[in-house]
Every structure is written in C-alpha cells, then in structure tokens.
Short mmCIF file of C-alpha atoms in Angstrom, two decimals:
data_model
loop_
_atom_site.label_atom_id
_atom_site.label_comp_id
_atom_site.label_asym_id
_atom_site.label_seq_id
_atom_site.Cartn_x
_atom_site.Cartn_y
_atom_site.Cartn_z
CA UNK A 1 -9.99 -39.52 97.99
CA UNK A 2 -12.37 -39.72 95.10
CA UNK A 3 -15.28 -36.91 95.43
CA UNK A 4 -13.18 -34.85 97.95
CA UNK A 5 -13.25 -31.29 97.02
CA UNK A 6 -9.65 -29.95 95.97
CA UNK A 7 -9.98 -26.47 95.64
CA UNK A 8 -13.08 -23.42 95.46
CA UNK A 9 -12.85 -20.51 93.69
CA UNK A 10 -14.36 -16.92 94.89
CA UNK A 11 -15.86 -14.98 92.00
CA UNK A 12 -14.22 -12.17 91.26
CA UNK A 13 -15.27 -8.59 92.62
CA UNK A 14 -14.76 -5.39 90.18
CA UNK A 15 -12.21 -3.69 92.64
CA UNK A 16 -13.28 0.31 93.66
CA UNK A 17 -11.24 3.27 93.65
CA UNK A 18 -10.06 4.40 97.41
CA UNK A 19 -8.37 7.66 98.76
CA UNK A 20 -5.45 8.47 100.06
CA UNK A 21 -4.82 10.35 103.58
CA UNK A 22 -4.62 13.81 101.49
CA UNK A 23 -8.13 13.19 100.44
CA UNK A 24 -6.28 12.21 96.67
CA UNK A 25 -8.34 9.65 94.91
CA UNK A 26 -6.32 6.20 94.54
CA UNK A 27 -7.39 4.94 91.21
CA UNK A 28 -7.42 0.82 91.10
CA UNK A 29 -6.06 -0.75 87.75
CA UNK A 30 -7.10 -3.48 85.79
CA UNK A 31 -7.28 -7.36 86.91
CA UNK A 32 -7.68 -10.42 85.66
CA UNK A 33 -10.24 -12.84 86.80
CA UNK A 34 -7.80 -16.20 87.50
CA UNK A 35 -9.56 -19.63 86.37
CA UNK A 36 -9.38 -22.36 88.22
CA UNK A 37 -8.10 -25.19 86.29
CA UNK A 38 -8.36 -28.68 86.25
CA UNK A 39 -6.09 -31.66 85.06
CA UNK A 40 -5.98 -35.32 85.30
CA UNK A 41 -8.30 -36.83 87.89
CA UNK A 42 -10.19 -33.54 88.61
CA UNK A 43 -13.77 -32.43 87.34
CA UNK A 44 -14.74 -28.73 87.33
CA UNK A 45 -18.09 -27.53 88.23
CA UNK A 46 -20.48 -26.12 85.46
CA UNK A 47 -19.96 -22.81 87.33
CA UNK A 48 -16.08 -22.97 87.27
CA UNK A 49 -15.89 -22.65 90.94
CA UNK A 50 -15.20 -25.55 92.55
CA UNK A 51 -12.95 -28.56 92.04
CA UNK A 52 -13.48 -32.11 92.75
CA UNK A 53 -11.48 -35.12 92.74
CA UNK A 54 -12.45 -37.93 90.47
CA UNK A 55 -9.93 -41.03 91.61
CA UNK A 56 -8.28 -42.11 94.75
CA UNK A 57 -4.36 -40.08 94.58
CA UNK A 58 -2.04 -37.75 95.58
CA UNK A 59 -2.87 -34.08 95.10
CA UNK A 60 -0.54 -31.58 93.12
CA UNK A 61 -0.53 -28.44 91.60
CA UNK A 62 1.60 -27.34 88.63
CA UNK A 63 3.84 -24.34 88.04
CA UNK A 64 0.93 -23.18 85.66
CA UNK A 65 -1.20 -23.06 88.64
CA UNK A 66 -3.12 -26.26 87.21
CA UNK A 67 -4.62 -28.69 89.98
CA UNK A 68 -4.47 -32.69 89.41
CA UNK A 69 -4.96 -36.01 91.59
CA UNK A 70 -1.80 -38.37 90.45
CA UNK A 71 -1.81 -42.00 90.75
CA UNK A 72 1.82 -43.36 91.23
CA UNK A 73 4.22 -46.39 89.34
CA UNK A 74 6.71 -47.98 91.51
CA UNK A 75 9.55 -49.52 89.74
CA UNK A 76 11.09 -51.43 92.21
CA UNK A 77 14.41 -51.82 90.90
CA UNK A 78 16.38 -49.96 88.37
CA UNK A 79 15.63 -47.81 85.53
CA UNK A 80 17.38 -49.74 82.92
CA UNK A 81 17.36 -52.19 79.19
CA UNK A 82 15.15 -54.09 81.50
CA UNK A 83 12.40 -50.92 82.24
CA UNK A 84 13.57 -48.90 79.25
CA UNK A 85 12.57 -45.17 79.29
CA UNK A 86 9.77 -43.69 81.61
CA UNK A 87 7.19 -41.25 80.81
CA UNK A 88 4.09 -41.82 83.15
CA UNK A 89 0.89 -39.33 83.54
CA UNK A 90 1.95 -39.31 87.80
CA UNK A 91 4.09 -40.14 90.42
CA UNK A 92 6.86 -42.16 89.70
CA UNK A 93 8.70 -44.40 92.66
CA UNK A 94 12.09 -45.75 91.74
CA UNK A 95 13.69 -48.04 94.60
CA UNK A 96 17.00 -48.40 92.70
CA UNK A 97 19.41 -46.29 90.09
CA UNK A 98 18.07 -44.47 86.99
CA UNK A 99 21.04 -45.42 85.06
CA UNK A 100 23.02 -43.55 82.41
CA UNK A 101 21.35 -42.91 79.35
CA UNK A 102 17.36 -43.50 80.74
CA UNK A 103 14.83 -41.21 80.74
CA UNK A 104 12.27 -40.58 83.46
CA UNK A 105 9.37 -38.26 82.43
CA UNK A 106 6.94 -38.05 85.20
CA UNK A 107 4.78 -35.59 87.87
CA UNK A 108 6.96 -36.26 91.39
CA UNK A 109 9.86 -38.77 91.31
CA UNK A 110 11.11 -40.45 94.18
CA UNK A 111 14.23 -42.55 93.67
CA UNK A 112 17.29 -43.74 95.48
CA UNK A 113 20.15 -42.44 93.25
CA UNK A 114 20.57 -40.95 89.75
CA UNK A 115 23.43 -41.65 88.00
CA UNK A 116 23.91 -40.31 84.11
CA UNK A 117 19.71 -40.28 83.94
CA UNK A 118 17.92 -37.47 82.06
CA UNK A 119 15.04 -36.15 84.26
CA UNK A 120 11.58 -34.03 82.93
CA UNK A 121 9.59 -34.27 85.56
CA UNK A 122 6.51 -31.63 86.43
CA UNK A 123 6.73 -31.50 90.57
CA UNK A 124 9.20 -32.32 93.46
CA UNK A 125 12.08 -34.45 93.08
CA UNK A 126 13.44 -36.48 96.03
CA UNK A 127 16.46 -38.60 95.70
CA UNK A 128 17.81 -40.45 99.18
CA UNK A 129 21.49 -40.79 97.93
CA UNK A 130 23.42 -38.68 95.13
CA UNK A 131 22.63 -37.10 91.53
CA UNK A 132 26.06 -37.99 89.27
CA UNK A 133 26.61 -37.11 85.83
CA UNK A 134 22.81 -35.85 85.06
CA UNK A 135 20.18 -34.04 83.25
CA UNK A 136 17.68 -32.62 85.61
CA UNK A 137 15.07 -30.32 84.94
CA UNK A 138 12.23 -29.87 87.46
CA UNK A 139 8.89 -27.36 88.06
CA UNK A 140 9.37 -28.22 91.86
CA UNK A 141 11.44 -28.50 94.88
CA UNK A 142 15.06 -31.01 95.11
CA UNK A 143 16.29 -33.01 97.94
CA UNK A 144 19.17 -35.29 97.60
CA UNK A 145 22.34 -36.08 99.49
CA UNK A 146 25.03 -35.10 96.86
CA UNK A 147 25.65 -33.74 93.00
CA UNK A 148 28.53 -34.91 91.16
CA UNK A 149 28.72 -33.02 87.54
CA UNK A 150 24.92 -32.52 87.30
CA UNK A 151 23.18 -29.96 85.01
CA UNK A 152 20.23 -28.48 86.83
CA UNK A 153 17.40 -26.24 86.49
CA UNK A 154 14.76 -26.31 88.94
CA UNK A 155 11.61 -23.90 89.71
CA UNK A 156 11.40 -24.18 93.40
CA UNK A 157 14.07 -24.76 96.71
CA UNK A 158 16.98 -27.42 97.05
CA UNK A 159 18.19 -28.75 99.75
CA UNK A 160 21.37 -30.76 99.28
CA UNK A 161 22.88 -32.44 102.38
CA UNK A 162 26.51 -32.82 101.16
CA UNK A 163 28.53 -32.01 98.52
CA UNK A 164 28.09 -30.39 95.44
CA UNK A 165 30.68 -30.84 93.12
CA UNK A 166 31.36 -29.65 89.41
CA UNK A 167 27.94 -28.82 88.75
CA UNK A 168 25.98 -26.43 87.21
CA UNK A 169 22.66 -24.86 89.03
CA UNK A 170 19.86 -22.47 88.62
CA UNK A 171 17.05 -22.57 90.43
CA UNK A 172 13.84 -20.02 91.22
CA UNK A 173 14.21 -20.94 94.90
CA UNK A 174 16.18 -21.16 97.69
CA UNK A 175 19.95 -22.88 98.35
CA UNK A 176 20.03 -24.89 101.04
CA UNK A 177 23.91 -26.55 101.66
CA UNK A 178 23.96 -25.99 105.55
CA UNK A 179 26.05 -29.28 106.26
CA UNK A 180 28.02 -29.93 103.26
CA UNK A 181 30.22 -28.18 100.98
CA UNK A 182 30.18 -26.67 97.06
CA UNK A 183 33.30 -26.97 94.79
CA UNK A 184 34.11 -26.10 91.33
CA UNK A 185 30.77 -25.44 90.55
CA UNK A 186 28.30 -22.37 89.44
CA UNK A 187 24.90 -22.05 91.06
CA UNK A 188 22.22 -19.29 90.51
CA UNK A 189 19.21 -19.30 93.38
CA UNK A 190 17.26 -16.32 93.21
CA UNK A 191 15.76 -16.70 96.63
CA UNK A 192 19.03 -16.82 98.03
CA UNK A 193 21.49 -18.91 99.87
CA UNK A 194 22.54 -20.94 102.94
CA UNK A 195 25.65 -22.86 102.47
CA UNK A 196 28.64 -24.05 105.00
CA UNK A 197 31.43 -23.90 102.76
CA UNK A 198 32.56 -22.83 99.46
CA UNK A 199 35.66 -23.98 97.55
CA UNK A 200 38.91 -25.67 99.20
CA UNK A 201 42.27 -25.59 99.29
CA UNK A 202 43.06 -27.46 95.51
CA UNK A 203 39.56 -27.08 94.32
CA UNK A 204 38.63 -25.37 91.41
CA UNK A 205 36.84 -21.73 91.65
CA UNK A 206 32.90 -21.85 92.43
CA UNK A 207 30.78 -18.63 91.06
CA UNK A 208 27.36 -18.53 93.45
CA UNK A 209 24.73 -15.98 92.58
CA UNK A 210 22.40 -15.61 94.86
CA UNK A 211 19.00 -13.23 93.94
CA UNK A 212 20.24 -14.30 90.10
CA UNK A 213 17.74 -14.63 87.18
CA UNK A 214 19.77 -17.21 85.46
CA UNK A 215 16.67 -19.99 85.79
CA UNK A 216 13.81 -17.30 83.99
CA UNK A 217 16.43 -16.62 81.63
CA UNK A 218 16.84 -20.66 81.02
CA UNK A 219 13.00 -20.96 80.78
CA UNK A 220 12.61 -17.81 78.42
CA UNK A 221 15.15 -18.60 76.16
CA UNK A 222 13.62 -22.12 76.20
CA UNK A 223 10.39 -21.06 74.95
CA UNK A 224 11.94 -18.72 72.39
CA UNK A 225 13.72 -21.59 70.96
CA UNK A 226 10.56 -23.35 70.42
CA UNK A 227 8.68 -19.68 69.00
CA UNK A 228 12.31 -19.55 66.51
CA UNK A 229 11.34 -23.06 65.94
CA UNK A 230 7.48 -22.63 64.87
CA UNK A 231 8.39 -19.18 63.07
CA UNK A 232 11.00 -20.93 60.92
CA UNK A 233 8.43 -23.34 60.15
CA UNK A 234 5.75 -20.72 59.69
CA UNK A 235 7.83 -18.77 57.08
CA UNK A 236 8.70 -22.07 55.02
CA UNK A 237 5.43 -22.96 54.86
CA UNK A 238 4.22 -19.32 54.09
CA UNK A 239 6.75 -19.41 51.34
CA UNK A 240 4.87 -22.52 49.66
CA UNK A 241 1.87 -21.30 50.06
CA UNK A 242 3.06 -17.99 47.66
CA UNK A 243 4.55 -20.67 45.46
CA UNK A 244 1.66 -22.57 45.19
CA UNK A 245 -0.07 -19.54 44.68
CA UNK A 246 2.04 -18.34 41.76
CA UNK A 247 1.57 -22.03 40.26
CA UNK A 248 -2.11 -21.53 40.40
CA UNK A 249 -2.29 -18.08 38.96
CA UNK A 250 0.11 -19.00 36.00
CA UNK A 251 -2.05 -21.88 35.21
CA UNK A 252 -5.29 -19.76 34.73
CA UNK A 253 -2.80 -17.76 32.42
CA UNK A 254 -2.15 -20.74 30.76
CA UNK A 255 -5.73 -21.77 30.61
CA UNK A 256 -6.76 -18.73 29.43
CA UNK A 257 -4.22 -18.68 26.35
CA UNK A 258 -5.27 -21.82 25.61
CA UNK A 259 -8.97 -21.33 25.30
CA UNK A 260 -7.90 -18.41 23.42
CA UNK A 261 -6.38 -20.33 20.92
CA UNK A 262 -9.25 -23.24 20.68
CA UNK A 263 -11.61 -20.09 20.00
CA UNK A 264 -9.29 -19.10 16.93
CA UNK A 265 -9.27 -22.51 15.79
CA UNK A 266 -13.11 -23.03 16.15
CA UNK A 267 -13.22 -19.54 14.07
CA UNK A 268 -11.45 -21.16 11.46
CA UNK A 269 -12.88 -24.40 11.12
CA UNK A 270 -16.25 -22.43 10.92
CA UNK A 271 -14.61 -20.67 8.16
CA UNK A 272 -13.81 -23.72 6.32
CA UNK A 273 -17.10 -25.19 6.24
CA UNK A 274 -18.61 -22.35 4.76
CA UNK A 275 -15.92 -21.88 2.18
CA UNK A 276 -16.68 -25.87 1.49
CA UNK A 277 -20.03 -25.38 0.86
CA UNK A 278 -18.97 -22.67 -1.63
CA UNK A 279 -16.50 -24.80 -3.61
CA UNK A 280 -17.37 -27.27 -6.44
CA UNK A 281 -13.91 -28.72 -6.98
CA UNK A 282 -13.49 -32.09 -5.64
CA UNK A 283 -10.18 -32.02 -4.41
CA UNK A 284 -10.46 -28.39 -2.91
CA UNK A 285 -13.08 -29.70 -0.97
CA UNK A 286 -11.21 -32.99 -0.22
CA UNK A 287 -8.22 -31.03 1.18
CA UNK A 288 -10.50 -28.71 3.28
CA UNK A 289 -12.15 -31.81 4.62
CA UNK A 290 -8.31 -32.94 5.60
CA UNK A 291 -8.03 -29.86 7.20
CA UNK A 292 -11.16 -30.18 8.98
CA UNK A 293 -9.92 -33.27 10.56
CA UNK A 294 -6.42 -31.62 11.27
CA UNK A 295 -8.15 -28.86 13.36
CA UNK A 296 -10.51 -31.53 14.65
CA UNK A 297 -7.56 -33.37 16.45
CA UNK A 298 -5.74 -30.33 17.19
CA UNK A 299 -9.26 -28.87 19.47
CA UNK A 300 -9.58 -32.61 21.08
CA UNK A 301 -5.39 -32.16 21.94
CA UNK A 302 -6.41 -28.86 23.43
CA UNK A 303 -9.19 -30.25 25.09
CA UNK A 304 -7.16 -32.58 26.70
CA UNK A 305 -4.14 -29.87 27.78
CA UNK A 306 -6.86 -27.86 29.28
CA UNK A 307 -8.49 -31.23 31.14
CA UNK A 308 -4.80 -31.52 32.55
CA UNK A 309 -4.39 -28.07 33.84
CA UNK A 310 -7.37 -27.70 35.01
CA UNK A 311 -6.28 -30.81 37.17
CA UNK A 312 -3.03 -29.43 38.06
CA UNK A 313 -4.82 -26.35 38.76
CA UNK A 314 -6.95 -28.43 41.49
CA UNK A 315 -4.03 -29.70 42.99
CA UNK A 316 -1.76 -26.26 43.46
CA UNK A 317 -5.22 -25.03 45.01
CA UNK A 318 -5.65 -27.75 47.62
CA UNK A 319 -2.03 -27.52 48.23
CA UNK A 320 -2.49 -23.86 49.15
CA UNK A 321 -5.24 -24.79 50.84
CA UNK A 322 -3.40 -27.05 52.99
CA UNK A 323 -0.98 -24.20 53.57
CA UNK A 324 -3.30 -22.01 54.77
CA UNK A 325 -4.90 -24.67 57.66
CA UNK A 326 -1.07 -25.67 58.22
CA UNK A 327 -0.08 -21.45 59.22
CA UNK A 328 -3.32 -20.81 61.08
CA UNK A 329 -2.39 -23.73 63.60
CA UNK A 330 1.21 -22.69 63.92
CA UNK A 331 0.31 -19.09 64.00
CA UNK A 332 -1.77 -20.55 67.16
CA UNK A 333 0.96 -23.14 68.13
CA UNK A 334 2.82 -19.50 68.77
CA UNK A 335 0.58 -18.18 70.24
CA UNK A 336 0.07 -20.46 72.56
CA UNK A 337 3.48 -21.06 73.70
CA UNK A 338 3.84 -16.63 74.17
CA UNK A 339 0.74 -17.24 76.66
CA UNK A 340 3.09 -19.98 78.52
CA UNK A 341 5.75 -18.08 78.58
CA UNK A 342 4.49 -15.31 79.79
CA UNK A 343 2.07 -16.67 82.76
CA UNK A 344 5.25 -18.70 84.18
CA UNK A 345 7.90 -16.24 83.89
CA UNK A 346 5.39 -13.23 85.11
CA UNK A 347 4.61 -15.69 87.73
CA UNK A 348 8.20 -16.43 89.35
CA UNK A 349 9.12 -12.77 88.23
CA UNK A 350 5.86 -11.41 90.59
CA UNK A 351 8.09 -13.32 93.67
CA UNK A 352 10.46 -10.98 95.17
CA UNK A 353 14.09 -12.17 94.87
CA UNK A 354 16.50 -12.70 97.79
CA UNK A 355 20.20 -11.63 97.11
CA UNK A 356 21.84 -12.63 100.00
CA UNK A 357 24.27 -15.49 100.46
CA UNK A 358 25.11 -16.55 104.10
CA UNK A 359 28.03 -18.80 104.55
CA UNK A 360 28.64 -20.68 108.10
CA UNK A 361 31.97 -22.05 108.00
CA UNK A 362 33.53 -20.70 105.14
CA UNK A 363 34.34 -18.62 101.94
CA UNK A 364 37.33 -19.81 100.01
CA UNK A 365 40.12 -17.38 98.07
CA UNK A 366 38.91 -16.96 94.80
CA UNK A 367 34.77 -17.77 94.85
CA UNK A 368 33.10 -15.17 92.79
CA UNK A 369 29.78 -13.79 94.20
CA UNK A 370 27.21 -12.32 92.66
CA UNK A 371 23.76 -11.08 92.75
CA UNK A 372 21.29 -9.33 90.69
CA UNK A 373 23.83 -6.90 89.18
CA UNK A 374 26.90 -6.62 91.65
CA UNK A 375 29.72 -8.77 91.60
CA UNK A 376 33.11 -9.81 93.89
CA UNK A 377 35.70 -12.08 93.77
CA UNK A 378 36.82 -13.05 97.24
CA UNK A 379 40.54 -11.97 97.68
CA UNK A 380 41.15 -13.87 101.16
CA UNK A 381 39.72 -16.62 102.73
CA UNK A 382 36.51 -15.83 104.66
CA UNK A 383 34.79 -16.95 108.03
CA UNK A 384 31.25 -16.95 108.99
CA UNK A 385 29.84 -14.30 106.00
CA UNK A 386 26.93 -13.07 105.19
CA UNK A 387 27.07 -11.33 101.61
CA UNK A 388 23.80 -8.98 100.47
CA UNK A 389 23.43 -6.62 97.33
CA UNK A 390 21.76 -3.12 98.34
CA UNK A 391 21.20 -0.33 96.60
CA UNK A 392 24.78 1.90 96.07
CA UNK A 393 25.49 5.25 97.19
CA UNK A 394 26.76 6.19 94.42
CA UNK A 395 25.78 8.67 92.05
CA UNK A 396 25.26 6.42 89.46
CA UNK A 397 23.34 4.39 91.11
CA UNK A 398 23.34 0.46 90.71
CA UNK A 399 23.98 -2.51 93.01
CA UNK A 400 26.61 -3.25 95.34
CA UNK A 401 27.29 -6.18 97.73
CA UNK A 402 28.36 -5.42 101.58
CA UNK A 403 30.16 -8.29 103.52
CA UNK A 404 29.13 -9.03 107.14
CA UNK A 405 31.05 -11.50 109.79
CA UNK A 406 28.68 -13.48 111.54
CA UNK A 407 28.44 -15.18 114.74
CA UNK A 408 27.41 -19.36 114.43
#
C-alpha cells in the first residue's frame, strides 16, 4: 500500500581483521557499500536508508537488485491487430493468446497461452497453458504447461508441467520437468535438473546441461554486442571529428595565405600612390589610377574569400564540437553498459552452480549430458538416474560425470 515501507538499509561497518586458530592474523579485503535503489513508485529517504512506497501495487525487485511498486494492465482478450504491441511500465495480465508476431514488453506477465509472441519482460512469467513457436526472454522465474519450438533465456527457475519439445533453453536456475517429458530439444540450467523423461523411441536427440553457463554467456555476449555496437559508433564518429579537424586546420592555412597575399597587395597599392604623386604624365598617372582600382577590387574579392572561410571555418569547428559532446556520451553510454554487465553477471556468477541432473523415469539412447566441463552420450537406455560432475581422479585433473540408479 502507498506509504508502506519496502525495504531498510543498514549502514555499512568498515569490516576488522580476525585471527586464525594458529594465532595467524586473517586480513579482511575490500567491500563495497551496496545502495539501495529505488524505481517506479518508490521514494528514497534523504539518508539512503530506507524505502517507501509511493502508490497502491505489487512489489518487485529486479535482477539489478532495484526495488519498484508495479501497477498492472489487464488485456482481457488477445494480444492482437486489435491491442497491437505491448510495452507497459508493470504488470501485464493477458486472459487470452499473445499471437504470432506481437510483442509484450512488460515487469510480470500473466497470460493463458503464447503462441509465435516475442516476450521482454523484467520479472516472472506465468503462462496457464503452452509457449509454441516463441521468443522469450525473462529476468525471472517460468511456469507454463508445455513448449513447442520456443527460444528461451530466463534468469531464474522453470517449472514446466508437460512436454518440452524442439526447444531451445538456458536458464540461471533450476529445471523442473517432474511430470512430463523433453524431446529433441537442448536445455542449459545451471542450478540443475529434475526431469521424468528424456527423449523417446523416434524422437530426435535432446543435449541437457545441467550446472551449464550457457545463459551468462547469452547475457555477456548480449551486452558486448551492444559495447561492439557503441565502439563502432565511437570510432566513426572519432574519425569525423579528425576530419573536421583537418578541415579546420587547412582553412587557417588557407586564411593565412590569403592575408598574406592582401598584405602584398596593400604593399603595392601603397607603392603606387606614392609613385603617382611622383609622376607628371597624365596618362601614367591615369593607368596607375586603373591599377589602383584593379587592386582595389582584387582586396574587396579577398575580403570576401576570407569572410567565407572564416565562415566555413565556424562551421568545421562546431562540427567538431559536436563530435566531441557526441564521444563523451558514448564513451559513457560504454561505460555504462560494462557497469551492467558486470553487476548482473558477477551477480548470478557469485551463486554456486548445481551440476546434477536427476531423471525419474527415464534416460533415452542417445541424450547427451553435460555439465560444467564433462560430457556423455548415453549408450543404452537408462532408468531412474541421477547424473553429477565431480572433480576427476585423474592426473590431469578436470571434470567428470558419475551415473547413479535411483530408487522412486
């Protein structure tokens, strides 16, 4: 409710250096004081220590570790040509299909089936029937019934209560596939797994990976593709800026040539009008007076050419000028999107994985399984399994997975 407090912050204490049971001092490293932050519908205190709400909502906390209050939009048919595309600052409610082709950006997203939608949404994702032929990416947790040829990425757990079918999967949490079945499919979750079956009979392979990086990965190379993005950008426009440079320096050169050359002509004309003043003969001074004129019009020309430059000049400068504002904010545009990269992938990298896979019912011929660095590809049908990676014996070192029959 409005004025409820969300969240309080301790201040930070400067941590001490302790000992050891050998009397060996245990030195403390550095820390970082965490600030609480704020979004929509929230109001920080002056001292950055507590939180309040400011509207009437629903509660929710990002992946960035950012606290809002969310109002929500029900749609209470389909996402469609009648809606058109979604993109709304909270919870989103949809009591029919987002159909093929729609877009629904949003915080949480509640709807009753998904079929060919593209999904950005910011928390939890609950959908009462199936996902089919869709683009889902999500910072929180999935529920739904069934996927059918879905592309996901997803930061937290998923629970899916039936099948899931030609699909493609990583997620930073936890599988959970208890009561249904996955087929022809590849799915990373690096908190591990709990499925009932894998593969069939006819169906194509399925590669799980349980304990798997693949979603970081996804998420880092995401944000590099936006840093290759910004850097391309930032070396075009550093280019102009040299250019624009180069134009202004060679038009002081020019400048500077020309005034040169006004200064001989000025020299010149001051020359004829003292050799005028000298000379009796009428037309000697009539053609020195021509000349006078000549070099009149020629210093007015120059006059003129040097006006121009010194315009063109003006406009290479503010050009540069431009190009300098324009590489400071994408030098901080970079900047800014390093700092994002790094607090969320440092944050789901500071959560310990889980490589362990456990399989009820069971394992069909051919499923590959992997986790953080060991691999197998199942050369029999398997029971009630339980597959984890542990640390090899070997010399070498590395990974290796062990295979365990369990009792249901």
């Amino acid at each position: 409710k409005r004025g409820e407090v969300l969240a309080v912050k301790h201040p930070m204490q400067q941590p001490k250096s302790g000992m050891d049971v050998f009397g060996e001092t245990l030195l403390v490293g550095d820390v970082d004081d965490v600030p609480l932050e704020g979004g929509d519908g929230t109001e920080l205190s002056e001292d950055g220590l507590k939180l309040t709400s400011t509207i009437t909502g629903q509660p929710s906390i990002d992946i960035k570790g950012v606290i809002s209050v969310l109002e929500s939009f029900t749609v209470n048919g389909d996402v469609d040509f009648k809606t058109g595309n979604i993109n709304f600052n909270g919870n989103v409610v949809v009591k029919g299909t987002v159909k093929e082709g729609f877009t629904v950006e949003c915080e949480e997203l509640i709807a009753n089936e998904i079929n060919g939608g593209i999904i950005r949404i910011r928390g939890d994702l609950k959908v009462s029937n199936g996902i089919v032929n869709s683009d889902v990416q999500t910072e929180g947790s999935i529920q739904a019934k069934f996927l059918n040829k879905v592309k996901l990425f997803g930061y937290g757990d998923m629970m899916i209560t039936r099948e899931i079918m030609e699909s493609h999967i990583a997620i930073s949490g936890g599988l959970n596939n208890e009561s249904g079945r996955i087929t022809a499919s590849t799915i990373a979750a690096r908190k591990g797994m709990s499925v009932k079956q894998i593969g069939t009979d006819k169906a194509e392979y399925s590669t799980v990976k349980a304990g798997a990086d693949d979603h970081i990965r996804w998420i880092a190379e995401k944000y590099d593709r936006q840093i290759e993005e910004k850097q391309k950008e930032l070396d075009v426009t550093v280019a102009q800026k040299m250019e624009y440079d180069e134009t202004y320096n060679a038009y002081h050169v020019d400048i500077a040539n020309q005034t040169f050359a006004q200064e001989k002509i000025t020299k010149k004309m001051d020359f004829l009008e003292n050799q005028m003043a000298e000379v009796s003969d009428k037309e000697a001074k009539a053609n020195i007076v021509k000349e006078l004129k000549e070099l009149e019009t020629t210093i007015a020309q120059a006059d003129e050419r040097i006006k121009a430059i010194f315009e063109e000049q003006d406009i290479s400068q503010q050009r540069a000028s431009d190009c300098e504002k324009k590489i400071e904010e994408i030098t901080l545009a970079i900047k800014v999107i390093e700092d994002e990269k790094q607090k969320i992938v440092g944050r789901l990298e500071r959560e310990d994985c889980l490589p362990e896979l456990k399989v009820t019912k069971r394992a069909y011929t051919g499923t590959r399984v992997t986790g953080t660095e060991a691999s197998m590809i199942l050369k029999q049908d398997m029971g009630a399994s339980k597959f984890t990676e542990i640390d090899s014996d070997s010399p070498d070192g590395g990974k290796q997975l062990i295979h365990q029959t369990i009792n249901v």
